[in-house]
Short mmCIF file of C-alpha atoms and ligand atoms in Angstrom, two decimals:
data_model
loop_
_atom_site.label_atom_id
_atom_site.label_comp_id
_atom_site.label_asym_id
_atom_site.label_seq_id
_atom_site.Cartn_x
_atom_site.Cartn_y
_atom_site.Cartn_z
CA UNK A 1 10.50 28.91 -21.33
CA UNK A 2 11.56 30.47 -17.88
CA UNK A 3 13.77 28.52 -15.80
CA UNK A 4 13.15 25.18 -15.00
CA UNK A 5 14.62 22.52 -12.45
CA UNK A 6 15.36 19.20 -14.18
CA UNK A 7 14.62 16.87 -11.27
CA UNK A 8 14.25 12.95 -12.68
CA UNK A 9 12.31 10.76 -10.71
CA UNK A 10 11.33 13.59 -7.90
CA UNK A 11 14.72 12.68 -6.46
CA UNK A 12 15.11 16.32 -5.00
CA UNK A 13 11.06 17.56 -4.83
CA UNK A 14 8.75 18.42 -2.39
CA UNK A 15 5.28 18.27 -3.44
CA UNK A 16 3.19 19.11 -0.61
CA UNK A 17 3.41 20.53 3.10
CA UNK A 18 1.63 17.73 4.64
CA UNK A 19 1.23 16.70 8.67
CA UNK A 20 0.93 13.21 8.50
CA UNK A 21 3.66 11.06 8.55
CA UNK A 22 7.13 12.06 9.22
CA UNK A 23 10.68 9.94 7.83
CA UNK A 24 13.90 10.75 9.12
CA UNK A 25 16.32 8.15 6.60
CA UNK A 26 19.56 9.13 7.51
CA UNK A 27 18.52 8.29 11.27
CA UNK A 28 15.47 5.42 10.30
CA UNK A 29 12.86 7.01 12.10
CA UNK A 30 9.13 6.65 10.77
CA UNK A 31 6.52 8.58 12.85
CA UNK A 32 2.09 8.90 12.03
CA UNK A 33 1.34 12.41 13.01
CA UNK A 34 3.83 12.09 15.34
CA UNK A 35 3.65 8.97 17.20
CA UNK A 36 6.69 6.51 16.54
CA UNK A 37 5.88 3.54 14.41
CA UNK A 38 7.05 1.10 17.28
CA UNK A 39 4.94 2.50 20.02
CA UNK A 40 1.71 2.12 17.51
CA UNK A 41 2.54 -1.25 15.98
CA UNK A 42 2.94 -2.40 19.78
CA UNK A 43 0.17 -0.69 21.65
CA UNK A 44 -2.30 0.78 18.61
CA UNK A 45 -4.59 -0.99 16.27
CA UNK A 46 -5.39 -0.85 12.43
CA UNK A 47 -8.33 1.26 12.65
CA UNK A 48 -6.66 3.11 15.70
CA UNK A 49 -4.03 4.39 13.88
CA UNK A 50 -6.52 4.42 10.29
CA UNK A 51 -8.09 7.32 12.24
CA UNK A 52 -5.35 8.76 13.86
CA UNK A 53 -3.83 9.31 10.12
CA UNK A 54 -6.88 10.50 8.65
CA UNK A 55 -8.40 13.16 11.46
CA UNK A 56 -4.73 13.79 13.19
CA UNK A 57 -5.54 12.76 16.52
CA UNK A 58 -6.00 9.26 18.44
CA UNK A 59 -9.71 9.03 18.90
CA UNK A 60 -10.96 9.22 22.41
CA UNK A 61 -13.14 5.53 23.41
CA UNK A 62 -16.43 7.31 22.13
CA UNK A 63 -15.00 8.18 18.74
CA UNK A 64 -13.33 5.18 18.42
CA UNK A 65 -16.76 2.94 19.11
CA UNK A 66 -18.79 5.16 16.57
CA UNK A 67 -15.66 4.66 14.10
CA UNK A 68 -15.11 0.81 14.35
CA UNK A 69 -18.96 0.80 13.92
CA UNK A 70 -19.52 3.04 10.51
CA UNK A 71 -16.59 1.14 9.06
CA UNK A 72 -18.33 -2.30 9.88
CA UNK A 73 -21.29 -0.88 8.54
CA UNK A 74 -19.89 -0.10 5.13
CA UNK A 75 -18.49 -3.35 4.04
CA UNK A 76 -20.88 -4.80 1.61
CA UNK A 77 -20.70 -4.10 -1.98
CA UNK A 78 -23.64 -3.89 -4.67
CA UNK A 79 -24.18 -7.39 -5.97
CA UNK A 80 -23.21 -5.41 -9.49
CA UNK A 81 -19.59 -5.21 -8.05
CA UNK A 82 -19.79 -8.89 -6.90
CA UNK A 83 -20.83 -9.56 -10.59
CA UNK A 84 -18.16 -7.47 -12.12
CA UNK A 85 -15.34 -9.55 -10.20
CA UNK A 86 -17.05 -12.80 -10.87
CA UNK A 87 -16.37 -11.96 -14.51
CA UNK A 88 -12.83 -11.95 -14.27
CA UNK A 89 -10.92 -15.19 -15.47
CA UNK A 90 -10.13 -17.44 -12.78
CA UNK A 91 -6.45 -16.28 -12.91
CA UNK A 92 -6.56 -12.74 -13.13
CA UNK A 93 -4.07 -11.04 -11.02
CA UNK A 94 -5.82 -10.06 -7.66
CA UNK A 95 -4.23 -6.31 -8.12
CA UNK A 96 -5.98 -6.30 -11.25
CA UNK A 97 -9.26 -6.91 -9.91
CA UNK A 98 -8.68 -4.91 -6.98
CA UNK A 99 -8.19 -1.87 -9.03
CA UNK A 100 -10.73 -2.62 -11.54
CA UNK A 101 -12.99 -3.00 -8.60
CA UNK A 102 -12.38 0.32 -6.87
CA UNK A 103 -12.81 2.35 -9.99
CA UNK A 104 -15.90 0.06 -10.50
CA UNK A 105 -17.00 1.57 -7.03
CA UNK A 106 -17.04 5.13 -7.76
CA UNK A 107 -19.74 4.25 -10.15
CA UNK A 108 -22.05 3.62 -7.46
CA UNK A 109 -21.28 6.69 -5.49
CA UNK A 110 -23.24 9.38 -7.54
CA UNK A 111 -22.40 12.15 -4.96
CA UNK A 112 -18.49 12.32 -5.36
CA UNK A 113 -19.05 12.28 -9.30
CA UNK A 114 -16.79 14.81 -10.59
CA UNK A 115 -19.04 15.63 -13.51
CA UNK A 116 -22.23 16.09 -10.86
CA UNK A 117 -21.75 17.11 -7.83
CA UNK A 118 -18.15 15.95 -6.80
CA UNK A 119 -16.27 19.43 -7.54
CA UNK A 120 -18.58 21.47 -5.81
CA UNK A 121 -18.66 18.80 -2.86
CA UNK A 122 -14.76 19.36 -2.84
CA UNK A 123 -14.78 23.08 -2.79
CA UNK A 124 -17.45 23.56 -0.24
CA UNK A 125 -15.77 20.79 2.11
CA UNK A 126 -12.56 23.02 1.97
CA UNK A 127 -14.67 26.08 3.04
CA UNK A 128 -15.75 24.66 6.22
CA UNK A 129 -19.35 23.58 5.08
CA UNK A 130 -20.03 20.60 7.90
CA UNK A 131 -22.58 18.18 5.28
CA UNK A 132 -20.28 18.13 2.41
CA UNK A 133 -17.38 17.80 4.51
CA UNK A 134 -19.87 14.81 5.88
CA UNK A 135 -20.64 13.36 2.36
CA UNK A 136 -16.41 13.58 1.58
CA UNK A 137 -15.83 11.84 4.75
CA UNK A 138 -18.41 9.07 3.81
CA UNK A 139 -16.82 7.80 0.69
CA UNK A 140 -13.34 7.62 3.13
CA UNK A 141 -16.12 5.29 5.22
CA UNK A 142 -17.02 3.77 2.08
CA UNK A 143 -13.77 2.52 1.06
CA UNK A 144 -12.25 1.25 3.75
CA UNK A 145 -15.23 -0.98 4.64
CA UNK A 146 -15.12 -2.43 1.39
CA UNK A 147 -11.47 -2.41 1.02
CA UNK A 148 -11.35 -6.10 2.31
CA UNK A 149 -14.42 -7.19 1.13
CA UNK A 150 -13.28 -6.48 -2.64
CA UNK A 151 -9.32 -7.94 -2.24
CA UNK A 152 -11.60 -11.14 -0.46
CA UNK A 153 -13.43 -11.18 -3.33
CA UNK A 154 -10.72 -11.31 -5.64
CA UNK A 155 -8.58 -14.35 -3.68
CA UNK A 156 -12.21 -16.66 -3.40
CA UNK A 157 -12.25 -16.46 -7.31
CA UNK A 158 -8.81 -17.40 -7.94
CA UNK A 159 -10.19 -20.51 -5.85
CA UNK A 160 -13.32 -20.80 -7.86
CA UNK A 161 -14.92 -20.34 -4.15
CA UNK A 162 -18.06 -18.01 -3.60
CA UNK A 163 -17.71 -15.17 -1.57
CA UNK A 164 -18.35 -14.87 2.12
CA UNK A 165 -20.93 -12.38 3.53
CA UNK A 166 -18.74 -9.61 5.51
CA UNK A 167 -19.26 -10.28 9.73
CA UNK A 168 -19.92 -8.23 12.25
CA UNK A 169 -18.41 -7.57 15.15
CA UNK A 170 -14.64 -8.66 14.33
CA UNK A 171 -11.86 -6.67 13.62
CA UNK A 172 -10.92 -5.13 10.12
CA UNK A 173 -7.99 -8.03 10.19
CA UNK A 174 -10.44 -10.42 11.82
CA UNK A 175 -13.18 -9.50 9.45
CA UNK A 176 -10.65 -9.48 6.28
CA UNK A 177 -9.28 -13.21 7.61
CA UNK A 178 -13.06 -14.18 8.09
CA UNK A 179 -13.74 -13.17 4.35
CA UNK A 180 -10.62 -14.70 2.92
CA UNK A 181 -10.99 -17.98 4.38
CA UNK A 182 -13.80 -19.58 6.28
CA UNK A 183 -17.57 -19.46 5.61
CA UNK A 184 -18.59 -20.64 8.88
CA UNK A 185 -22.23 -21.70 10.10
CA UNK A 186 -24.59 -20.61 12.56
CA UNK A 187 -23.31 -23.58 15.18
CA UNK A 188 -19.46 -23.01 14.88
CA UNK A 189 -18.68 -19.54 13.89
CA UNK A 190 -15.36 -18.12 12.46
CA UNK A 191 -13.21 -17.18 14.90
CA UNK A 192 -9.74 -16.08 13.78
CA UNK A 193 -6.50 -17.47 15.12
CA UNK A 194 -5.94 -14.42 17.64
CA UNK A 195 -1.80 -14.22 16.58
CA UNK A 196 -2.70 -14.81 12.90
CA UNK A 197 -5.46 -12.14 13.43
CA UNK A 198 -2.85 -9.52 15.34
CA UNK A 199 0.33 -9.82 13.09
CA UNK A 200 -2.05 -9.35 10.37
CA UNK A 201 -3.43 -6.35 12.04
CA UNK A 202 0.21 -5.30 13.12
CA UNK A 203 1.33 -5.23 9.38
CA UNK A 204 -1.76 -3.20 8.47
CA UNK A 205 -0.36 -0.52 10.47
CA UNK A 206 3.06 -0.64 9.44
CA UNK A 207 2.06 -0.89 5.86
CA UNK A 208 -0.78 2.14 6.72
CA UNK A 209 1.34 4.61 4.93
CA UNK A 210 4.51 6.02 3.86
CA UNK A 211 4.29 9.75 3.18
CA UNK A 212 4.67 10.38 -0.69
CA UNK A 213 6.03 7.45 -1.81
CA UNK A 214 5.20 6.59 -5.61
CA UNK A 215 1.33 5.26 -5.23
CA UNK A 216 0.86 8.15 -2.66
CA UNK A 217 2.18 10.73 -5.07
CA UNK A 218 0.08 8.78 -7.98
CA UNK A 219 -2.91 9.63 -5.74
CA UNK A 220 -2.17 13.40 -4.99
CA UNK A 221 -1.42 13.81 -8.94
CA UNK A 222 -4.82 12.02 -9.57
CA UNK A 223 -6.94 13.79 -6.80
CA UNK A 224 -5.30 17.63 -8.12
CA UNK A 225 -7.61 16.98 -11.08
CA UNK A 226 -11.09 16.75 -8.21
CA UNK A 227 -11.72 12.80 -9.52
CA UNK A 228 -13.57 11.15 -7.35
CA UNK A 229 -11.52 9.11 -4.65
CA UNK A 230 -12.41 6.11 -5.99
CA UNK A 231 -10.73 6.58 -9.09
CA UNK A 232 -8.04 8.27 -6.55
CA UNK A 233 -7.95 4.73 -4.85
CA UNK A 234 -7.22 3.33 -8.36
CA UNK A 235 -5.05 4.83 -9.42
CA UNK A 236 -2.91 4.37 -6.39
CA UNK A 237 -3.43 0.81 -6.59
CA UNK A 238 -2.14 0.64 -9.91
CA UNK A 239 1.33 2.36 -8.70
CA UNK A 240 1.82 -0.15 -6.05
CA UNK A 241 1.19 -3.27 -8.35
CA UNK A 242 4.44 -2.34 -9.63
CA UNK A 243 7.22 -4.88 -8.93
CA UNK A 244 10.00 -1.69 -7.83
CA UNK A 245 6.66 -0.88 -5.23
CA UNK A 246 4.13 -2.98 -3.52
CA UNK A 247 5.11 -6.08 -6.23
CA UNK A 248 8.75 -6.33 -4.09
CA UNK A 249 7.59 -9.15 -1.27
CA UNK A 250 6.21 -11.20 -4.09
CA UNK A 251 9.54 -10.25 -5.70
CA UNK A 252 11.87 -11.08 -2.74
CA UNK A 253 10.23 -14.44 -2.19
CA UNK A 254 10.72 -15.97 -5.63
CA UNK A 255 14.17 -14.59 -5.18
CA UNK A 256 14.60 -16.99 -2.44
CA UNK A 257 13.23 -19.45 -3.73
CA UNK A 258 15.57 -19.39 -6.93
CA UNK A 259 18.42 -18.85 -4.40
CA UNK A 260 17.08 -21.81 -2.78
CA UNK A 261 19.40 -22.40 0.42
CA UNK A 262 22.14 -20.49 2.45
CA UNK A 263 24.75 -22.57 0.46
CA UNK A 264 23.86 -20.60 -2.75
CA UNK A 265 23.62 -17.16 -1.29
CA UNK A 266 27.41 -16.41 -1.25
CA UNK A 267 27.19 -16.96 -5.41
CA UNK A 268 24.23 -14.87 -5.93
CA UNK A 269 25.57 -12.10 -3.67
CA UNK A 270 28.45 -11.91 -6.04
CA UNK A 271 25.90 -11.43 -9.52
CA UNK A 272 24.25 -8.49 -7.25
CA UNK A 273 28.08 -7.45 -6.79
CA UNK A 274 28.30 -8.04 -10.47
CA UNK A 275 25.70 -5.89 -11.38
CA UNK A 276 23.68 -8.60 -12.92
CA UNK A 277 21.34 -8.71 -10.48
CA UNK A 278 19.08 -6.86 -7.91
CA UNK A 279 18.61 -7.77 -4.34
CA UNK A 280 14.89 -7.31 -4.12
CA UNK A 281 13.93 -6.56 -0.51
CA UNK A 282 16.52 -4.27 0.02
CA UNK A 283 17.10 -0.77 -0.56
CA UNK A 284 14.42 2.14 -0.26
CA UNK A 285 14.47 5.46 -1.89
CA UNK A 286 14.18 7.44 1.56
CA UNK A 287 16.19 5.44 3.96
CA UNK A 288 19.65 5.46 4.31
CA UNK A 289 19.61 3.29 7.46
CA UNK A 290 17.75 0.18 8.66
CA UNK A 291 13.95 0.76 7.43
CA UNK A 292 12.23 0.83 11.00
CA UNK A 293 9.24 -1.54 8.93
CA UNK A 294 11.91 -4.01 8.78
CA UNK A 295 13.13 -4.30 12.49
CA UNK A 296 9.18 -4.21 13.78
CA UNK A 297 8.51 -7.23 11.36
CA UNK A 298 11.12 -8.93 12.13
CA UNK A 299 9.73 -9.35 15.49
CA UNK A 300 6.58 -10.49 14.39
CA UNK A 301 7.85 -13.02 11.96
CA UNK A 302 8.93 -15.22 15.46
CA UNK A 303 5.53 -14.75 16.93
CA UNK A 304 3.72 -16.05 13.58
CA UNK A 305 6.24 -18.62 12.75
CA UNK A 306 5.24 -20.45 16.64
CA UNK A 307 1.81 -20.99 15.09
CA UNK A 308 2.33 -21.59 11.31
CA UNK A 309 5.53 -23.62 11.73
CA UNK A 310 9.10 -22.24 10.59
CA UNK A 311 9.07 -20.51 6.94
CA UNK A 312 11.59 -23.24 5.14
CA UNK A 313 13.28 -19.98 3.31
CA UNK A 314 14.09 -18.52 6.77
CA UNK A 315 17.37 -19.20 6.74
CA UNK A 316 18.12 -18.75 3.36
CA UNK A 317 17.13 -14.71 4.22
CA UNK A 318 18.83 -14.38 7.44
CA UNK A 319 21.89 -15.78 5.51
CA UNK A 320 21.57 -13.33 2.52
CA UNK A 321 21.16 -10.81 5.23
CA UNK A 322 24.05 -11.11 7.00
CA UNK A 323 25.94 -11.43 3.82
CA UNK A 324 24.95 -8.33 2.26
CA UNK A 325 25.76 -6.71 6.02
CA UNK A 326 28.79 -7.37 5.55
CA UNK A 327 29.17 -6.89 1.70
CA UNK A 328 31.29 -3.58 0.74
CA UNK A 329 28.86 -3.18 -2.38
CA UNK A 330 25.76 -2.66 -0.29
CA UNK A 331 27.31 -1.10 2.76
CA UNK A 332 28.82 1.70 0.40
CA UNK A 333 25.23 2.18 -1.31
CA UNK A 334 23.45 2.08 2.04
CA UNK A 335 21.70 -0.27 0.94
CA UNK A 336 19.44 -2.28 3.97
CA UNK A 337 16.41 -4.34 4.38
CA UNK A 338 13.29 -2.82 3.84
CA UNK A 339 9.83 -3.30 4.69
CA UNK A 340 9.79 -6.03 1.53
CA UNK A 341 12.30 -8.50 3.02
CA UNK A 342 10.32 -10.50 5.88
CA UNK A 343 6.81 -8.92 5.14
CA UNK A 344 6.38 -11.96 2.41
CA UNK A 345 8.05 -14.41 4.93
CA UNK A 346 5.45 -14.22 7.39
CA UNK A 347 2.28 -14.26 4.30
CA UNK A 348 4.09 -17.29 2.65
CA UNK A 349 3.70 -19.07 6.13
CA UNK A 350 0.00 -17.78 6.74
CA UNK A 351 -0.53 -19.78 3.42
CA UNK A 352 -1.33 -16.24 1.11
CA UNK A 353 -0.49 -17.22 -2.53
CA UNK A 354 2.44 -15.24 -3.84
CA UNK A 355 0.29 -12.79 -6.24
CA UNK A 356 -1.76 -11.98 -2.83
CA UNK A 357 1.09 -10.16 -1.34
CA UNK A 358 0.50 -6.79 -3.24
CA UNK A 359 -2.78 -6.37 -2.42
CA UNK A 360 -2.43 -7.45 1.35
CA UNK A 361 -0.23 -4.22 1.32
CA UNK A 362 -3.17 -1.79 -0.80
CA UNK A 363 -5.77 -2.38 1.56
CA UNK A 364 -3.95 -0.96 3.81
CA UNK A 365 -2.64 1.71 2.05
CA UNK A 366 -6.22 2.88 1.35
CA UNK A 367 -5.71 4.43 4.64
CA UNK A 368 -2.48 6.51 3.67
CA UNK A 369 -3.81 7.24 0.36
CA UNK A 370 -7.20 8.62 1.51
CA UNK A 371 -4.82 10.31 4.61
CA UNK A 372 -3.15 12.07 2.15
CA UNK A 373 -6.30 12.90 -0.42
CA UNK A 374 -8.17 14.56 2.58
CA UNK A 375 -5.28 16.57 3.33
CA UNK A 376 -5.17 17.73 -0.06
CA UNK A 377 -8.69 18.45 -0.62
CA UNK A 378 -9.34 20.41 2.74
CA UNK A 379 -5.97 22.25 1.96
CA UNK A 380 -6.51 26.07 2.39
CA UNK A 381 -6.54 27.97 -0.29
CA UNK A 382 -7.54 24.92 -2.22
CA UNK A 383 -6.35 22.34 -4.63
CA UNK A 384 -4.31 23.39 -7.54
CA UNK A 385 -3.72 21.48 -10.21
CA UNK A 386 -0.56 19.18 -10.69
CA UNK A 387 0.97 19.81 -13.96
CA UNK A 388 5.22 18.91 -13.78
CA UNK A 389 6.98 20.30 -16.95
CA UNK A 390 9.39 19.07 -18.80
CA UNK A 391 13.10 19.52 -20.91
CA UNK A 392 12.24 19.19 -24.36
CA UNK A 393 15.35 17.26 -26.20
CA UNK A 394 13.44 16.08 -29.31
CA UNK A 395 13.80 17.47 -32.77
CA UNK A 396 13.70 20.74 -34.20
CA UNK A 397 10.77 22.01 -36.14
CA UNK A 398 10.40 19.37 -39.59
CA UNK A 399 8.36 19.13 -42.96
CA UNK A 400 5.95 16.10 -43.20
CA UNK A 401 6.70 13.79 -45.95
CA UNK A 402 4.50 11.80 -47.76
CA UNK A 403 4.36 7.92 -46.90
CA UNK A 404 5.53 7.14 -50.32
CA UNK A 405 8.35 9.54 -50.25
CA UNK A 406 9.94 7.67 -46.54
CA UNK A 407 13.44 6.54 -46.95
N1 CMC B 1 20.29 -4.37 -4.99
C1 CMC B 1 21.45 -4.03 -5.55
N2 CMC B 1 21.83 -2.76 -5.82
C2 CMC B 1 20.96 -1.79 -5.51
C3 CMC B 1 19.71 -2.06 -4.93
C4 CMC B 1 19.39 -3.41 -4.65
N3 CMC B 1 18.22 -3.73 -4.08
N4 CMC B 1 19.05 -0.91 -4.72
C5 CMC B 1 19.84 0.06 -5.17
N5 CMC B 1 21.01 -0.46 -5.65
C6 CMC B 1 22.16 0.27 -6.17
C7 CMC B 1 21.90 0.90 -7.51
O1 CMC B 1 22.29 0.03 -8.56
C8 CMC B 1 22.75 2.13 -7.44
O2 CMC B 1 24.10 1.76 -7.67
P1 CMC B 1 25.13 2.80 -8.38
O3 CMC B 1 25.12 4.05 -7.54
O4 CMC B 1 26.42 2.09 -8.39
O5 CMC B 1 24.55 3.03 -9.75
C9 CMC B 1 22.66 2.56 -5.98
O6 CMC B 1 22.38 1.37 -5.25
C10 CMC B 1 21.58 3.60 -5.71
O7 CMC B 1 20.34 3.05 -6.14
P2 CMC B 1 19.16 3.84 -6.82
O8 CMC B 1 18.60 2.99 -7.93
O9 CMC B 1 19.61 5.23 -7.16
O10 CMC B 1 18.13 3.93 -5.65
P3 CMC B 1 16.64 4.38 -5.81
O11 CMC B 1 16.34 5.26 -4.66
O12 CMC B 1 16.37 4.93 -7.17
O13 CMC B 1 15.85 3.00 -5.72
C11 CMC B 1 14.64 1.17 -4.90
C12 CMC B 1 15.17 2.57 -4.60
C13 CMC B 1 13.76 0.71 -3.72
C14 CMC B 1 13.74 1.21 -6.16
C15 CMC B 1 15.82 0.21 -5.11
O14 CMC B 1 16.62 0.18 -3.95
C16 CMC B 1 15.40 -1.20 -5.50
O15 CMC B 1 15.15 -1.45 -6.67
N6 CMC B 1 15.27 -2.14 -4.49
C17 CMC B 1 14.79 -3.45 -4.78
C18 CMC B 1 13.25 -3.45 -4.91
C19 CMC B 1 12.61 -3.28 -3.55
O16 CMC B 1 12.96 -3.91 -2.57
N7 CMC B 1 11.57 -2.39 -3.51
C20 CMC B 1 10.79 -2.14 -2.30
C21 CMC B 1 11.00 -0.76 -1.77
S1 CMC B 1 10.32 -0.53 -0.13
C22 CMC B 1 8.62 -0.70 -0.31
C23 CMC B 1 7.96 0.29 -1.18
O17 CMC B 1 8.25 1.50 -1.10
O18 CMC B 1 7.07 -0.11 -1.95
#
């Protein structure tokens, strides 16, 4: 059996050598190739830092022109796709039909097909060959266009609305806000509310990714088999739906909600003290310290709250936050806000419906996810193939018995 290291949950693994994003959790420092989170989410934008993730460097003004432009040029989807969603019941979780969607996608990219030409596309991209590493890049093109145009698509049918025609010349956030929202006409066009539009584009890059957290692991697992990033995409999307993942804003909202005002906090603090309960929006795997995610939102809460109006659960948090500051319980577990806690704050008061939250943090993700995929398929030496092992603590060899014969 050789010797094995029985390591639950990845709690003491490293996967991967990887160059992209750096954590420090003892200290709360978060850094893309680099660059501190603050300085981007203050001077950077979404597809700014989508590229600097992806490619490893900030693009100069040329590369950054040509790379706004192919991603504006890949946001349609096949009217197959549109048909696909549209078949969905009216209440279908959005995740759902996001992930449903991006596997749905790979379908209609015969070129990364693993069982055509997809493996060999891999293999000869990690040798250096410049048109397959050109065809790989193109599906990374692929999804983030249609990223928003598919999580769009998926809000307009919870509404029983049709979907709105991708626009030109917006940002990704302005372009995503334009599809969620507001079909416009030829004599007053869409024009997003420009704090709306850049808190929404300041959370993309917070939320752009998160080394190997559990959907970015999900995708390196996935992508060691040579799938198609689609499927890669997918899967990934299916690890974040998860309510101790990407579900947690939705989570830490309804908590509010039951908590209901600051009054009640002191009582609930003492069931999370108790044991019985969780407080959702707090805690984090990695950090040991304030989760930098938190601090930068925080700050952009104010900014969207002096358009949308004060969120009415507001206080309720900042109560339950200064409580568990000062509770012995948390403080001994290290236990802080993270990234969860006011991210849902600010989409409650931009009017996003609770089951939206998840998905306004995969799109994204796509970013970190593909980040992380490219990394691993360009790897030298290439791409082995993830296969964990495990303690076996079931029975011993037994006889079958007959059905008949079962005690
Ligand atoms: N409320 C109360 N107690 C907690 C919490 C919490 N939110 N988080 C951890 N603990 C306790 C836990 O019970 C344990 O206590 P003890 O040592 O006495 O048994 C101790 O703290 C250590 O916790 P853990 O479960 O070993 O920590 P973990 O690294 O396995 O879990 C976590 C990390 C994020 C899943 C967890 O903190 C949690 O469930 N938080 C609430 C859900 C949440 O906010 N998730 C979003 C995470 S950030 C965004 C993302 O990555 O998607």
């Amino acid at each position: 059996q050789g010797l094995r290291v029985y390591d639950p949950a990845y709690m003491n693994t490293a996967v991967v050598q990887s160059k992209i994003t750096y954590i420090n959790g003892l200290e709360g420092i978060l850094r893309y190739r680099g660059y501190p989170i603050e300085q981007l989410v203050q001077k950077s934008s979404f597809l700014e830092t989508a590229y600097l993730l992806i490619y490893g460097e900030l693009p100069t003004e040329m590369q950054y022109a040509d790379w706004q432009s192919e991603v504006s040029q890949h946001t349609f989807v096949h009217t197959d796709i549109e048909g696909l969603l549209k078949s969905f019941r009216y209440d279908s979780h959005p995740m759902s039909m996001l992930t449903a969607g991006f596997a749905a996608l790979g379908a209609f990219a015969p070129e990364a097909n693993p069982s055509l030409r997809g493996q060999k596309l891999f293999t000869a991209a990690a040798s250096g060959d410049m048109d397959s590493l050109k065809v790989l890049d193109k599906q990374i093109l692929r999804i983030l266009g249609k990223a928003p145009t598919l999580a769009a698509a998926a809000y307009r049918m919870r509404q029983g609305r049709p979907f709105n025609r991708p626009a030109q010349g917006l940002s990704y956030t302005g372009n995503f806000l334009h599809l969620l929202d507001t079909l416009g006409d030829a004599a007053t066009p869409y024009a997003p509310h420009p704090v709306l539009e850049h808190a929404l584009d300041a959370l993309f890059v917070i939320h752009a990714d998160h080394e190997v957290n559990c959907s970015t692991a999900t995708v390196l697992q996935v992508g060691s088999s040579l799938v198609d990033p689609y499927s890669v995409v997918a899967a990934g999307c299916a690890a974040l739906y998860g309510p101790s993942h990407g579900g947690a804003s939705e989570s830490a909202i309804r908590m509010l909600m039951e908590i209901g005002s600051p009054a009640n906090v002191p009582a609930f603090m003492r069931d999370v003290e108790a044991r019985k309960r969780v407080l959702v929006g707090f805690g984090h795997r990695v950090y040991k310290n304030v989760d930098p995610r938190s601090t930068a939102i925080r700050h952009l809460a104010d900014a969207v709250f002096a358009v949308t109006g004060r969120n009415a659960l507001l206080d309720t948090a900042l109560e339950l936050a200064r409580y568990a500051g000062e509770s012995a319980f948390m403080r001994a577990r290290n236990l802080y806000p993270n990234v969860d806690f006011y991210s849902g704050l600010i989409y409650q008061a931009m009017g996003f419906p609770l089951d939206f939250y998840p998905v306004l943090f995969a799109v994204p993700r796509c970013v970190g996810w593909l980040a992380h995929w490219r990394q691993q398929m360009l790897a030298p030496g290439g791409v082995k193939i993830w296969r964990p092992r495990q303690l076996y603590v079931g029975s011993g060899e037994r006889e079958y018995v007959e059905v008949g014969a079962r005690a």
